[in-house]
Amino acid sequence: MNAFERPDMDASSFRLRVYQIVEAIPVGRVTTYGAIARALGQPRAARIVGGALSRVPAHLDLPCHRVVNRVGYLSGGWSFGHPDVMKTHLLEEAVPFRDEWHVDLESCFWDPSADFDSASSDEVDDFYHIA
DNA sequence: AGTTTGACAGTAT
DNA sequence: GATACTGCCAAAC
């Protein structure tokens, strides 16, 4: 299911491109608002990414819990009612945490631009030893 | 059509 | 590190 195929949405909107990337985030990995913005060629639009994720159409069923801010904090958790909900999802995917509310970006960060450019997904998966 | 608003990020302290 | 302050820009009002 690709967000661009939704007939009920405006394919020219920035939001839609954000959704396309979010759906591509591998299980057990996370990315940041800024990384997504850079992958879209707009390094300054990190806030827009957050704005887009705050109103994701429910039917798209995106893994939006895999998006954290640049220090690994679960800033989006409050939209789930409480960050603890988001944390639970991540723990189920074996995403490593540094402390109560920060994921360990060093080991599970996923760069959208790297995947969308040249790097073959096989090489990336091998590098991170994805099962 | 002008203003306000963020699930952010960079810099400075 | 942790705050505080400032730029950012599409969207919602």
mmCIF file of C-alpha atoms (C1' of nucleotides) in Angstrom:
data_model
loop_
_atom_site.group_PDB
_atom_site.id
_atom_site.type_symbol
_atom_site.label_atom_id
_atom_site.label_comp_id
_atom_site.label_asym_id
_atom_site.label_seq_id
_atom_site.Cartn_x
_atom_site.Cartn_y
_atom_site.Cartn_z
ATOM 1 C CA MET A 1 0.000 0.000 0.000
ATOM 2 C CA ASN A 2 1.520 3.219 -1.151
ATOM 3 C CA ALA A 3 0.241 6.541 0.124
ATOM 4 C CA PHE A 4 0.561 7.985 -3.372
ATOM 5 C CA GLU A 5 -2.059 5.591 -4.615
ATOM 6 C CA ARG A 6 -4.736 7.013 -2.365
ATOM 7 C CA PRO A 7 -7.245 8.764 -4.623
ATOM 8 C CA ASP A 8 -8.647 10.748 -1.728
ATOM 9 C CA MET A 9 -5.415 12.605 -1.128
ATOM 10 C CA ASP A 10 -3.514 15.407 -2.802
ATOM 11 C CA ALA A 11 -0.379 13.882 -4.277
ATOM 12 C CA SER A 12 1.371 17.247 -4.421
ATOM 13 C CA SER A 13 1.281 17.836 -0.693
ATOM 14 C CA PHE A 14 4.398 17.639 1.397
ATOM 15 C CA ARG A 15 2.576 15.461 3.880
ATOM 16 C CA LEU A 16 2.112 12.639 1.425
ATOM 17 C CA ARG A 17 5.827 12.341 0.770
ATOM 18 C CA VAL A 18 6.377 12.151 4.496
ATOM 19 C CA TYR A 19 3.918 9.271 4.696
ATOM 20 C CA GLN A 20 5.710 7.415 1.894
ATOM 21 C CA ILE A 21 8.953 7.495 3.848
ATOM 22 C CA VAL A 22 7.368 6.555 7.153
ATOM 23 C CA GLU A 23 5.818 3.481 5.626
ATOM 24 C CA ALA A 24 9.301 2.432 4.523
ATOM 25 C CA ILE A 25 10.848 2.486 8.007
ATOM 26 C CA PRO A 26 11.996 -1.079 8.791
ATOM 27 C CA VAL A 27 10.759 -2.876 11.887
ATOM 28 C CA GLY A 28 13.081 -2.396 14.851
ATOM 29 C CA ARG A 29 14.531 0.807 13.437
ATOM 30 C CA VAL A 30 13.663 4.466 13.963
ATOM 31 C CA THR A 31 14.314 7.725 12.150
ATOM 32 C CA THR A 32 13.969 11.412 12.979
ATOM 33 C CA TYR A 33 11.807 14.282 11.769
ATOM 34 C CA GLY A 34 14.879 16.094 10.486
ATOM 35 C CA ALA A 35 16.177 13.052 8.616
ATOM 36 C CA ILE A 36 12.878 12.718 6.784
ATOM 37 C CA ALA A 37 12.918 16.422 5.947
ATOM 38 C CA ARG A 38 16.440 16.136 4.527
ATOM 39 C CA ALA A 39 15.478 13.088 2.506
ATOM 40 C CA LEU A 40 12.794 15.232 0.904
ATOM 41 C CA GLY A 41 15.298 17.929 0.037
ATOM 42 C CA GLN A 42 14.040 20.373 2.662
ATOM 43 C CA PRO A 43 16.442 20.291 5.641
ATOM 44 C CA ARG A 44 14.498 23.078 7.394
ATOM 45 C CA ALA A 45 11.099 21.410 7.261
ATOM 46 C CA ALA A 46 11.418 19.114 10.262
ATOM 47 C CA ARG A 47 8.463 20.810 11.959
ATOM 48 C CA ILE A 48 6.318 20.189 8.912
ATOM 49 C CA VAL A 49 7.105 16.486 9.183
ATOM 50 C CA GLY A 50 5.894 16.554 12.755
ATOM 51 C CA GLY A 51 2.815 18.454 11.677
ATOM 52 C CA ALA A 52 2.092 15.888 8.978
ATOM 53 C CA LEU A 53 2.395 13.021 11.442
ATOM 54 C CA SER A 54 0.038 14.733 13.853
ATOM 55 C CA ARG A 55 -2.775 14.298 11.326
ATOM 56 C CA VAL A 56 -2.107 11.004 9.610
ATOM 57 C CA PRO A 57 -5.334 9.557 8.162
ATOM 58 C CA ALA A 58 -6.106 6.480 10.260
ATOM 59 C CA HIS A 59 -6.643 4.229 7.240
ATOM 60 C CA LEU A 60 -3.009 4.573 6.169
ATOM 61 C CA ASP A 61 -1.927 2.637 9.251
ATOM 62 C CA LEU A 62 1.606 4.035 9.329
ATOM 63 C CA PRO A 63 4.268 2.962 11.866
ATOM 64 C CA CYS A 64 4.467 6.526 13.156
ATOM 65 C CA HIS A 65 5.847 5.321 16.501
ATOM 66 C CA ARG A 66 9.173 4.758 14.699
ATOM 67 C CA VAL A 67 9.742 8.497 14.345
ATOM 68 C CA VAL A 68 11.489 10.301 17.193
ATOM 69 C CA ASN A 69 13.259 13.627 17.511
ATOM 70 C CA ARG A 70 16.962 14.116 16.955
ATOM 71 C CA VAL A 71 18.042 13.031 20.449
ATOM 72 C CA GLY A 72 15.892 9.923 20.396
ATOM 73 C CA TYR A 73 13.165 11.345 22.612
ATOM 74 C CA LEU A 74 9.623 10.062 22.136
ATOM 75 C CA SER A 75 8.255 13.537 21.424
ATOM 76 C CA GLY A 76 5.307 12.103 19.533
ATOM 77 C CA GLY A 77 4.216 9.998 22.431
ATOM 78 C CA TRP A 78 1.670 12.510 23.688
ATOM 79 C CA SER A 79 -0.360 12.068 20.509
ATOM 80 C CA PHE A 80 -0.815 8.431 21.445
ATOM 81 C CA GLY A 81 -2.299 9.589 24.746
ATOM 82 C CA HIS A 82 0.955 9.034 26.622
ATOM 83 C CA PRO A 83 4.570 8.359 25.559
ATOM 84 C CA ASP A 84 4.320 5.023 27.323
ATOM 85 C CA VAL A 85 2.100 3.704 24.531
ATOM 86 C CA MET A 86 4.719 4.601 21.946
ATOM 87 C CA LYS A 87 7.464 3.132 24.089
ATOM 88 C CA THR A 88 5.624 -0.179 24.326
ATOM 89 C CA HIS A 89 5.376 -0.442 20.533
ATOM 90 C CA LEU A 90 9.110 0.179 20.182
ATOM 91 C CA LEU A 91 10.052 -2.314 22.869
ATOM 92 C CA GLU A 92 7.987 -4.952 21.094
ATOM 93 C CA GLU A 93 10.171 -4.376 18.042
ATOM 94 C CA ALA A 94 13.323 -4.721 20.145
ATOM 95 C CA VAL A 95 14.330 -1.100 19.676
ATOM 96 C CA PRO A 96 17.086 -0.385 22.250
ATOM 97 C CA PHE A 97 16.550 2.379 24.831
ATOM 98 C CA ARG A 98 19.170 4.547 26.516
ATOM 99 C CA ASP A 99 16.838 5.452 29.351
ATOM 100 C CA GLU A 100 13.148 5.669 30.151
ATOM 101 C CA TRP A 101 12.153 7.940 27.253
ATOM 102 C CA HIS A 102 15.115 7.908 24.850
ATOM 103 C CA VAL A 103 15.847 5.307 22.193
ATOM 104 C CA ASP A 104 19.453 4.508 21.341
ATOM 105 C CA LEU A 105 19.838 6.232 17.980
ATOM 106 C CA GLU A 106 23.449 5.091 17.724
ATOM 107 C CA SER A 107 22.350 1.546 17.034
ATOM 108 C CA CYS A 108 18.877 1.741 15.501
ATOM 109 C CA PHE A 109 18.772 4.975 13.495
ATOM 110 C CA TRP A 110 17.565 4.493 9.933
ATOM 111 C CA ASP A 111 18.449 7.142 7.359
ATOM 112 C CA PRO A 112 15.703 7.556 4.731
ATOM 113 C CA SER A 113 17.953 9.320 2.230
ATOM 114 C CA ALA A 114 20.449 6.458 2.326
ATOM 115 C CA ASP A 115 17.729 3.990 1.426
ATOM 116 C CA PHE A 116 16.157 6.172 -1.248
ATOM 117 C CA ASP A 117 19.416 6.981 -3.001
ATOM 118 C CA SER A 118 22.064 4.510 -4.025
ATOM 119 C CA ALA A 119 22.489 2.017 -1.191
ATOM 120 C CA SER A 120 20.905 -1.340 -1.871
ATOM 121 C CA SER A 121 18.614 -2.391 0.931
ATOM 122 C CA ASP A 122 20.473 -5.705 1.137
ATOM 123 C CA GLU A 123 23.711 -4.021 2.091
ATOM 124 C CA VAL A 124 21.982 -1.892 4.682
ATOM 125 C CA ASP A 125 20.216 -4.855 6.241
ATOM 126 C CA ASP A 126 23.459 -6.808 6.360
ATOM 127 C CA PHE A 127 25.274 -3.943 8.016
ATOM 128 C CA TYR A 128 22.738 -3.779 10.798
ATOM 129 C CA HIS A 129 22.344 -7.561 11.042
ATOM 130 C CA ILE A 130 18.599 -7.395 10.548
ATOM 131 C CA ALA A 131 16.936 -10.743 11.016
ATOM 132 C "C1'" DA B 1 -5.218 37.265 2.911
ATOM 133 C "C1'" DG B 2 -2.945 37.762 7.477
ATOM 134 C "C1'" DT B 3 -1.981 35.313 11.727
ATOM 135 C "C1'" DT B 4 -1.094 31.447 14.597
ATOM 136 C "C1'" DT B 5 0.516 26.962 15.292
ATOM 137 C "C1'" DG B 6 3.396 23.059 16.070
ATOM 138 C "C1'" DA B 7 5.008 14.946 17.240
ATOM 139 C "C1'" DC B 8 11.591 20.112 15.133
ATOM 140 C "C1'" DA B 9 16.449 21.504 15.066
ATOM 141 C "C1'" DG B 10 20.576 24.506 15.550
ATOM 142 C "C1'" DT B 11 23.079 27.565 18.351
ATOM 143 C "C1'" DA B 12 24.311 29.696 22.602
ATOM 144 C "C1'" DT B 13 24.776 29.682 27.562
ATOM 145 C "C1'" DG C 1 24.254 17.091 29.606
ATOM 146 C "C1'" DA C 2 20.208 20.398 30.139
ATOM 147 C "C1'" DT C 3 17.771 24.701 29.289
ATOM 148 C "C1'" DA C 4 16.558 28.889 26.651
ATOM 149 C "C1'" DC C 5 16.013 31.294 22.609
ATOM 150 C "C1'" DT C 6 15.429 31.631 17.654
ATOM 151 C "C1'" DG C 7 14.615 30.289 12.712
ATOM 152 C "C1'" DC C 8 11.742 27.478 10.100
ATOM 153 C "C1'" DC C 9 7.491 26.693 6.724
ATOM 154 C "C1'" DA C 10 3.234 24.055 5.383
ATOM 155 C "C1'" DA C 11 -1.367 24.003 7.268
ATOM 156 C "C1'" DA C 12 -5.032 25.235 9.872
ATOM 157 C "C1'" DC C 13 -7.708 29.175 11.496
#
